[in-house]
PDB file of C-alpha atoms in Angstrom:
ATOM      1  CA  UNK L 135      14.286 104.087 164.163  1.00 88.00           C
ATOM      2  CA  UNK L 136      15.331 105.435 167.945  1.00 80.00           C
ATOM      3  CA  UNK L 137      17.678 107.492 168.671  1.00 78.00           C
ATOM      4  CA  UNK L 138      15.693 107.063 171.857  1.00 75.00           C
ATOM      5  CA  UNK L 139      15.268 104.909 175.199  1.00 82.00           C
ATOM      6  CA  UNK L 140      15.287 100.768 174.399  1.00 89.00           C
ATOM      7  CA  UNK L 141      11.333 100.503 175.599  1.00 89.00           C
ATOM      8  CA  UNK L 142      10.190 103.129 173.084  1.00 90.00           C
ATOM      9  CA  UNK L 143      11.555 101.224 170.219  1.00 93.00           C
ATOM     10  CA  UNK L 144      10.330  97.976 171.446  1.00 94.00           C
ATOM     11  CA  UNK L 145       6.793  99.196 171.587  1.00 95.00           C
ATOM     12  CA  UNK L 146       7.158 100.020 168.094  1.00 96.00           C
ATOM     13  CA  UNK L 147       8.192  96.230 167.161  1.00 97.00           C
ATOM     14  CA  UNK L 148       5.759  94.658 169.675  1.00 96.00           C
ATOM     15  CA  UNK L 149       3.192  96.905 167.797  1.00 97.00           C
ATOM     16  CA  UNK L 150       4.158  95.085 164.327  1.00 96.00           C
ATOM     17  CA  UNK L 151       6.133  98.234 162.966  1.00 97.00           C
ATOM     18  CA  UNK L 152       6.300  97.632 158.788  1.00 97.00           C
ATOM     19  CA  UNK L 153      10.230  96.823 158.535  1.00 96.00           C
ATOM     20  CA  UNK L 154       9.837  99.014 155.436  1.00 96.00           C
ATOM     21  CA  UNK L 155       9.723 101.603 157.052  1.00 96.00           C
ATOM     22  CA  UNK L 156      13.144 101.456 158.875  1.00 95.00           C
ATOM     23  CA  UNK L 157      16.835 100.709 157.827  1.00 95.00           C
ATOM     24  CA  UNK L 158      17.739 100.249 161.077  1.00 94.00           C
ATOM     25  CA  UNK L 159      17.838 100.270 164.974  1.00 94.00           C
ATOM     26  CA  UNK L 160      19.086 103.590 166.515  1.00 92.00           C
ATOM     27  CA  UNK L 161      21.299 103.354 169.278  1.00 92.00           C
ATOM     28  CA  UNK L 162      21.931 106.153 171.671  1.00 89.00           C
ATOM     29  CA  UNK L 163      23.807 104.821 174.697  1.00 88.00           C
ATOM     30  CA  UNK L 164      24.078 107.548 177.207  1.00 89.00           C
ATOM     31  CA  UNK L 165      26.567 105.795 179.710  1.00 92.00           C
ATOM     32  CA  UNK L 166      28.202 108.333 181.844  1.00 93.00           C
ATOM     33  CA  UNK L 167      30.089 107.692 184.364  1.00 93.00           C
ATOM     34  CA  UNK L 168      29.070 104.181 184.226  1.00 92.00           C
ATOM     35  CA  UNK L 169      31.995 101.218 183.337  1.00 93.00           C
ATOM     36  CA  UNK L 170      31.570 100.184 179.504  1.00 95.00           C
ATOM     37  CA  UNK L 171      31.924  96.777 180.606  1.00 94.00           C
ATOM     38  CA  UNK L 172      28.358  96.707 182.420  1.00 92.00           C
ATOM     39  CA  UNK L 173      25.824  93.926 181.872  1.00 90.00           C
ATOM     40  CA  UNK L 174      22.538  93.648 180.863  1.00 89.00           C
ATOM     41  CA  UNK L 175      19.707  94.260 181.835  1.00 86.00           C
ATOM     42  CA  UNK L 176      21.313  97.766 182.467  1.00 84.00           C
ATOM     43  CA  UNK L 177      19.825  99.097 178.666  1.00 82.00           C
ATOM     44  CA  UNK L 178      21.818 102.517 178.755  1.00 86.00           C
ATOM     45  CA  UNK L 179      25.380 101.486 178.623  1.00 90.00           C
ATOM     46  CA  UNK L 180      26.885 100.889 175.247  1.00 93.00           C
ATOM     47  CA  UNK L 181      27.772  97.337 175.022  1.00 94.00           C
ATOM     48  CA  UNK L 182      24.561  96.068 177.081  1.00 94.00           C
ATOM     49  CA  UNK L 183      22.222  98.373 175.154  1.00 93.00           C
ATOM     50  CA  UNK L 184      23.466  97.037 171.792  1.00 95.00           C
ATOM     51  CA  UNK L 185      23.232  93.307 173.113  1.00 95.00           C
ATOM     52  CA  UNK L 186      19.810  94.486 173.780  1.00 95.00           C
ATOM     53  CA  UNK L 187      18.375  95.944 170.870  1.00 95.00           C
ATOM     54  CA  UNK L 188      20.057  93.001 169.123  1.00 96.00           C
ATOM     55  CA  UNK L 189      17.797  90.514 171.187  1.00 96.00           C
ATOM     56  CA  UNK L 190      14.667  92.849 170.428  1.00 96.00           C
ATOM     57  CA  UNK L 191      15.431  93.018 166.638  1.00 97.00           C
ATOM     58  CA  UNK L 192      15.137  89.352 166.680  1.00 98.00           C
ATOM     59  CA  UNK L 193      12.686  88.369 168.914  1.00 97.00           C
ATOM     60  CA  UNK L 194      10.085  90.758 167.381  1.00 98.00           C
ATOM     61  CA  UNK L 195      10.733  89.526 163.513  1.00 97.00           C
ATOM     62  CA  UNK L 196      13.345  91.640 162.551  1.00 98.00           C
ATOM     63  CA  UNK L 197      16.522  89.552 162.216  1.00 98.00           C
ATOM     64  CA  UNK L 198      17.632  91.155 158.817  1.00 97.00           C
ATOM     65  CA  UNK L 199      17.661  94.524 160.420  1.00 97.00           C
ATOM     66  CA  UNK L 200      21.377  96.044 161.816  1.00 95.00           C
ATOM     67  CA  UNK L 201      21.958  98.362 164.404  1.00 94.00           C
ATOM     68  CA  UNK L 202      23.559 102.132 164.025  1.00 93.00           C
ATOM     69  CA  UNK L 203      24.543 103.928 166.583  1.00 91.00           C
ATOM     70  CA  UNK L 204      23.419 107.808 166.554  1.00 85.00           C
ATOM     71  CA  UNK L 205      24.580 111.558 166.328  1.00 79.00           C
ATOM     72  CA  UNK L 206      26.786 110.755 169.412  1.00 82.00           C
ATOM     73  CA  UNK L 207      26.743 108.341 172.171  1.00 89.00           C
ATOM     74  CA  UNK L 208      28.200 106.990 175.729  1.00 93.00           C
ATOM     75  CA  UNK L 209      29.116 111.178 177.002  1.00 94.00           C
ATOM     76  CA  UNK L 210      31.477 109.964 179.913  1.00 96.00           C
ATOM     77  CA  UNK L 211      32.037 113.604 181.058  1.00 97.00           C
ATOM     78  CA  UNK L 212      35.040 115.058 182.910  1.00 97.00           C
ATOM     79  CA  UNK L 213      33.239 118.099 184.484  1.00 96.00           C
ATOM     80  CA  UNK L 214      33.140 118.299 188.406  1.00 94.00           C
ATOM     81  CA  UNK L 215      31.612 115.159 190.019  1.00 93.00           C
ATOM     82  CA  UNK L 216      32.171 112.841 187.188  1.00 95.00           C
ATOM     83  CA  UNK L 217      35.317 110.689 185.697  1.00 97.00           C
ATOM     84  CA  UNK L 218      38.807 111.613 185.908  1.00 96.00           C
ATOM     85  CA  UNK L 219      40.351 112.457 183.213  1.00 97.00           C
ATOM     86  CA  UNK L 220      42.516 109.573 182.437  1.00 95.00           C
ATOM     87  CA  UNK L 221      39.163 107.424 183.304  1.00 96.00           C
ATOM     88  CA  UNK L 222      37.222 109.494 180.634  1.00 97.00           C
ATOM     89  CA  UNK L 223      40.172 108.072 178.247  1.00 96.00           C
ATOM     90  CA  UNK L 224      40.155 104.876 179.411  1.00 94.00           C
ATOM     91  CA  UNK L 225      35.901 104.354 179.323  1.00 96.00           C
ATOM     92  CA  UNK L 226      35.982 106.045 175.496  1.00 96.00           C
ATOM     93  CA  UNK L 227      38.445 103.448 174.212  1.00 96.00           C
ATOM     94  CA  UNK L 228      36.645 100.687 175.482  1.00 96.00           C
ATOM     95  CA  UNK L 229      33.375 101.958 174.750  1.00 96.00           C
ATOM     96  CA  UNK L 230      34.635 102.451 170.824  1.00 96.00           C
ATOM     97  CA  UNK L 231      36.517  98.504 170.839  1.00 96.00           C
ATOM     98  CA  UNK L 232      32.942  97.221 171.838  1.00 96.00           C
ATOM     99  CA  UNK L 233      31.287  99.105 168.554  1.00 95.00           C
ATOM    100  CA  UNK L 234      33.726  98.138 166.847  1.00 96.00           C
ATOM    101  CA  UNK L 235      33.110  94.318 167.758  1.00 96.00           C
ATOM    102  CA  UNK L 236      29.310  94.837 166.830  1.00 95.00           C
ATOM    103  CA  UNK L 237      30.156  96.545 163.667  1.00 93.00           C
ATOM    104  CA  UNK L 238      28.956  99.724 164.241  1.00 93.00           C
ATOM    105  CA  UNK L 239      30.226 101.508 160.819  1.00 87.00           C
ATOM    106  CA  UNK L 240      29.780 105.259 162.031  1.00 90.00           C
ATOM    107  CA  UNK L 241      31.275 105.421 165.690  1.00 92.00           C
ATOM    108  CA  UNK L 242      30.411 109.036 166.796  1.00 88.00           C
ATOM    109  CA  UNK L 243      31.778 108.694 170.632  1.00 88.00           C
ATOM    110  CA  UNK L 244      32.420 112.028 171.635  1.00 87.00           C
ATOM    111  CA  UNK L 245      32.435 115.747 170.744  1.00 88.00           C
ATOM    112  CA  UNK L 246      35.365 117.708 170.422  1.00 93.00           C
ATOM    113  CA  UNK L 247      35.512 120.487 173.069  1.00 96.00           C
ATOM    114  CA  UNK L 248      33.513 120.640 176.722  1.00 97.00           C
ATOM    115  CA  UNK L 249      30.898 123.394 176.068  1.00 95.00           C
ATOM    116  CA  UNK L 250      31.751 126.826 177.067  1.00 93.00           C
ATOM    117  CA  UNK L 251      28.295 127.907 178.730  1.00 95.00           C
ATOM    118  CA  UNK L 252      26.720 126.465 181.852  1.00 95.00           C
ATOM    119  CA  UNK L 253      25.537 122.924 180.123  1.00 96.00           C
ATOM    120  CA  UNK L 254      28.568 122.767 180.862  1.00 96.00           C
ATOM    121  CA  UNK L 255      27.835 121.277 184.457  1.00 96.00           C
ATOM    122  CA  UNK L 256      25.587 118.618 183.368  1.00 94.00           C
ATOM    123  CA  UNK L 257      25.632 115.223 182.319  1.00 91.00           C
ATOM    124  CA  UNK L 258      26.691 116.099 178.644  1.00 93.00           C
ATOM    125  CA  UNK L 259      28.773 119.199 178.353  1.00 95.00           C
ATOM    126  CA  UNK L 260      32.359 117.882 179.833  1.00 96.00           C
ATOM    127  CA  UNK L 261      32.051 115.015 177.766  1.00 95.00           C
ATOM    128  CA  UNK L 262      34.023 116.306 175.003  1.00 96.00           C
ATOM    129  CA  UNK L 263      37.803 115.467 173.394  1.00 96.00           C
ATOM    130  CA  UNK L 264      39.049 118.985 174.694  1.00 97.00           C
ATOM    131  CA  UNK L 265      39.088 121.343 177.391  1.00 97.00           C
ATOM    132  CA  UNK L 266      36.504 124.443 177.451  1.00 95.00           C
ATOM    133  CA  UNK L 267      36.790 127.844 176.193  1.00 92.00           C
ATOM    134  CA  UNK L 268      39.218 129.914 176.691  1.00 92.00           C
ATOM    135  CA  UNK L 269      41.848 127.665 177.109  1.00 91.00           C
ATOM    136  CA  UNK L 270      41.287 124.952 174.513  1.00 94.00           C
ATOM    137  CA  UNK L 271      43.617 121.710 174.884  1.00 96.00           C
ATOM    138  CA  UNK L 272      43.606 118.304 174.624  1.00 96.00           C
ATOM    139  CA  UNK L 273      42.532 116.227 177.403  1.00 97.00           C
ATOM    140  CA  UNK L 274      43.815 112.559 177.457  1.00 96.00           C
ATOM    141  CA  UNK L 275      41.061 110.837 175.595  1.00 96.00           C
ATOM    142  CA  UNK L 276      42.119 112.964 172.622  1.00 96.00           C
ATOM    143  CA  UNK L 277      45.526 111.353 172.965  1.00 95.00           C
ATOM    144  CA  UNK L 278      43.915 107.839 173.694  1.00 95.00           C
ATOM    145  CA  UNK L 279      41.609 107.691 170.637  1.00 95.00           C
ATOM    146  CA  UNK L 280      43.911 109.014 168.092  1.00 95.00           C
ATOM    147  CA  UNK L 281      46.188 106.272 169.359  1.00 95.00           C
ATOM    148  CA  UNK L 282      43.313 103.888 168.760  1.00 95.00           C
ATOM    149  CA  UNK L 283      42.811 105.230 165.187  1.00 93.00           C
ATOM    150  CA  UNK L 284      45.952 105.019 164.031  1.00 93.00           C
ATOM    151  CA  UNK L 285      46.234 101.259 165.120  1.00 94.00           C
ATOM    152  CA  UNK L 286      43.015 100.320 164.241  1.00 94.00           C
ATOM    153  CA  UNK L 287      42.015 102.458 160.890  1.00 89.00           C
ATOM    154  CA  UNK L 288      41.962  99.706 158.890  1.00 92.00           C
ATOM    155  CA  UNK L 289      41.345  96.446 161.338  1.00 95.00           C
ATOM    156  CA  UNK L 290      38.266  94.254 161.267  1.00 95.00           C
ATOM    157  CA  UNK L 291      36.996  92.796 164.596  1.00 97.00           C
ATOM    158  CA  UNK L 292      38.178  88.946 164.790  1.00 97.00           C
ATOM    159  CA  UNK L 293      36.887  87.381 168.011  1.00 96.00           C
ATOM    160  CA  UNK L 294      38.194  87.526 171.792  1.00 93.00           C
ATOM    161  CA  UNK L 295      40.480  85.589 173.836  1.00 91.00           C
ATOM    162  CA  UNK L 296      38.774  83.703 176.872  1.00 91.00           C
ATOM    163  CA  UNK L 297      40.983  85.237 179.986  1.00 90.00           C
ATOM    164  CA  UNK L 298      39.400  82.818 182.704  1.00 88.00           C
ATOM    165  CA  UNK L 299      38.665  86.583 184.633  1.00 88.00           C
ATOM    166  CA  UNK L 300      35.330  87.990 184.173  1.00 87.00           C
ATOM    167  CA  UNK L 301      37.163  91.809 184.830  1.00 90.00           C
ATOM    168  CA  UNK L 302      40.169  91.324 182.080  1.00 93.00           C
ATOM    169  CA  UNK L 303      39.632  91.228 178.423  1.00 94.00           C
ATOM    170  CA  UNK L 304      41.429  90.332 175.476  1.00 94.00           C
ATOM    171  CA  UNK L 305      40.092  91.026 171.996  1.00 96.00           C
ATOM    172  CA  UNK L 306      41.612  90.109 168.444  1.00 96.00           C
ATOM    173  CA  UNK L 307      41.630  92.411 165.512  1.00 97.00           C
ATOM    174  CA  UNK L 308      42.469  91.490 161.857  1.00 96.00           C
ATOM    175  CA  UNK L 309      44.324  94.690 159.418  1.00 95.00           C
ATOM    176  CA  UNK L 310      44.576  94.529 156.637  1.00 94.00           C
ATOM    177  CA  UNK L 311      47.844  93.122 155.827  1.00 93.00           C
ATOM    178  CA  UNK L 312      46.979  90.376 157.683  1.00 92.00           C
ATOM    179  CA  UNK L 313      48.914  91.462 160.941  1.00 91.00           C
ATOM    180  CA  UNK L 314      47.112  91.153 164.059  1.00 92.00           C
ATOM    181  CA  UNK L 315      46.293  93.202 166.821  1.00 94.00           C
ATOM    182  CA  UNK L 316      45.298  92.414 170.380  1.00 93.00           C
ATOM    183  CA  UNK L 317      43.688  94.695 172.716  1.00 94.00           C
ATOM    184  CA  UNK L 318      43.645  93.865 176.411  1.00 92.00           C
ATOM    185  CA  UNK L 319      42.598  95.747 179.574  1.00 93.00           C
ATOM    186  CA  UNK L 320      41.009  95.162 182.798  1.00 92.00           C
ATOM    187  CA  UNK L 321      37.946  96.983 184.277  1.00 91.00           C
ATOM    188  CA  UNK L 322      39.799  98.282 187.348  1.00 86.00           C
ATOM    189  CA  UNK L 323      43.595  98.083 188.034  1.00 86.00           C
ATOM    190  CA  UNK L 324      45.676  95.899 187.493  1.00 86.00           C
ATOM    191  CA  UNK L 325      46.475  92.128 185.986  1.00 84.00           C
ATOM    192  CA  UNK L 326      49.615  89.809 184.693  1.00 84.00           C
ATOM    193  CA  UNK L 327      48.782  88.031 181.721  1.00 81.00           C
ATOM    194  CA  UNK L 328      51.044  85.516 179.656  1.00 81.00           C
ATOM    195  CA  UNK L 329      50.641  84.905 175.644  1.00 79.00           C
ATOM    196  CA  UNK L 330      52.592  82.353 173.543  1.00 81.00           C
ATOM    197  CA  UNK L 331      53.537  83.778 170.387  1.00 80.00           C
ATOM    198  CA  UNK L 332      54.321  82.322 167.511  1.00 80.00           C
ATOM    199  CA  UNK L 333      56.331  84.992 166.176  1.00 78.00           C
ATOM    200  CA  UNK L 334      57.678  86.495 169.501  1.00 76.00           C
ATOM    201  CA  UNK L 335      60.524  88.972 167.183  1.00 79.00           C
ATOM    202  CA  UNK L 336      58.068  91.043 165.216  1.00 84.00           C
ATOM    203  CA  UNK L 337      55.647  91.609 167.929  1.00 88.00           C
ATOM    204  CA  UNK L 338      55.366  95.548 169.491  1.00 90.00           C
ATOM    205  CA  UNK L 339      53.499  97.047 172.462  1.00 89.00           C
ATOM    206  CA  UNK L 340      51.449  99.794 172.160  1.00 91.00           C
ATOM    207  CA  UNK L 341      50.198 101.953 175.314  1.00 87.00           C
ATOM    208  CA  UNK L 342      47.669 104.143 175.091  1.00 83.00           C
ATOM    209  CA  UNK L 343      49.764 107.054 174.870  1.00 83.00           C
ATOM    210  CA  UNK L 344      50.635 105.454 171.586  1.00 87.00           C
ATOM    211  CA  UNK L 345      54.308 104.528 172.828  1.00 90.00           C
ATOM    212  CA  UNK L 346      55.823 101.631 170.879  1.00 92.00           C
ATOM    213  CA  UNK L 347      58.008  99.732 172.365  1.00 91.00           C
ATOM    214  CA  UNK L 348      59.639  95.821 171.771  1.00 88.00           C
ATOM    215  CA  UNK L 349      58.670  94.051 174.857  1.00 83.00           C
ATOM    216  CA  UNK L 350      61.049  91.378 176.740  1.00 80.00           C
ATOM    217  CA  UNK L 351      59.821  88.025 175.958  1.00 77.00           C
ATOM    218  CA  UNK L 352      61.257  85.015 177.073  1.00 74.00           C
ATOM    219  CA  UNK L 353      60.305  81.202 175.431  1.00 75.00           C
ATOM    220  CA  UNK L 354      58.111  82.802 172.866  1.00 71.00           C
ATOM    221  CA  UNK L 355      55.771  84.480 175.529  1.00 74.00           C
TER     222      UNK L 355
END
């Protein structure tokens, strides 16, 4: 049920839809340009909008009903007058950590190539993985998410770290061999952080890029 604006599918539940009649909420958060980390009320970006139709599911009576997310979602686009491209990389990580933390189970965050025709130049058509015709090639998010995959195929969301900064964020993930798998990053620029480890030797540091590296740790942190 939605693949439409928040208020439409409210007015369905305020209306007493029959819950038979739908497996779930559909989610279609067109964010843009704007940061994934952005609060409610704001109902279009991704994290807010599925805090939101949470909250609407069950207010109105329909607690036992989950959220999907739809054909695609978020379109942070690189075309003139938007993101950067490294910014369009950075937004479509975080944008796919925070579905994964609501257990989303089909995260459909992009298309693969900007389109080749004048859509283009709006709001949708740079969003894609990969440059436009006739020079095909992968942009940075292309880099950025298949870094994520490969880390992440087979982790489980397990909770966040409180970072005392309401602009840096630290989230847990569980694979499953039991390892563990932090993801951290701050809204804009940069911040030090410290973490005590209990086993400071097998622990590796993954950028973006997907370069793995052993980082210098001192006293288990």
């Amino acid at each position: 049920l939605g693949n439409g604006p928040l208020p439409l599918r409210e007015e369905f539940y305020r209306a007493g839809f029959p819950s038979e009649l739908f497996d779930a909420a559909g989610n279609e958060a067109a964010s843009f340009g704007r940061p994934p980390e952005t609060q409610p009320p704001d109902p279009i970006a991704n994290n807010a909008s599925l805090w939101m139709d949470r909250q609407m599911l069950d207010v109105y009576g329909y607690a036992d009903k989950p959220i999907s997310q739809c054909y695609e979602i978020t379109y942070p686009a690189t075309n003139p007058g938007n993101l950067s491209l490294q910014t369009q990389a950075n937004y479509l990580v975080r944008h796919v950590l925070h579905s994964m933390a609501w257990g989303i189970p089909k995260i459909r965050v992009a298309g693969l190539a900007d389109v080749g025709n004048s859509y283009y130049y709006s709001n949708w058509g740079g969003s894609g993985l990969f440059t436009r015709q006739p020079e095909i090639a992968p942009k940075p998010a292309a880099l950025a998410l298949a870094t994520l995959s490969r880390v992440l195929a087979d982790a489980k969301y397990d909770g966040f770290i409180e970072t005392g900064s309401e602009s840096a964020y630290l989230l847990k993930f569980r694979k499953k061999d039991n390892s563990q798998v932090l993801v951290y990053w701050t809204v804009r620029g940069d911040r030090e952080y410290h973490l005590a480890l209990d086993d400071a030797a097998s622990v590796r540091r993954i950028s973006g890029s997907g370069k793995i590296e052993k980082p210098p740790l001192g006293d288990g942190s």
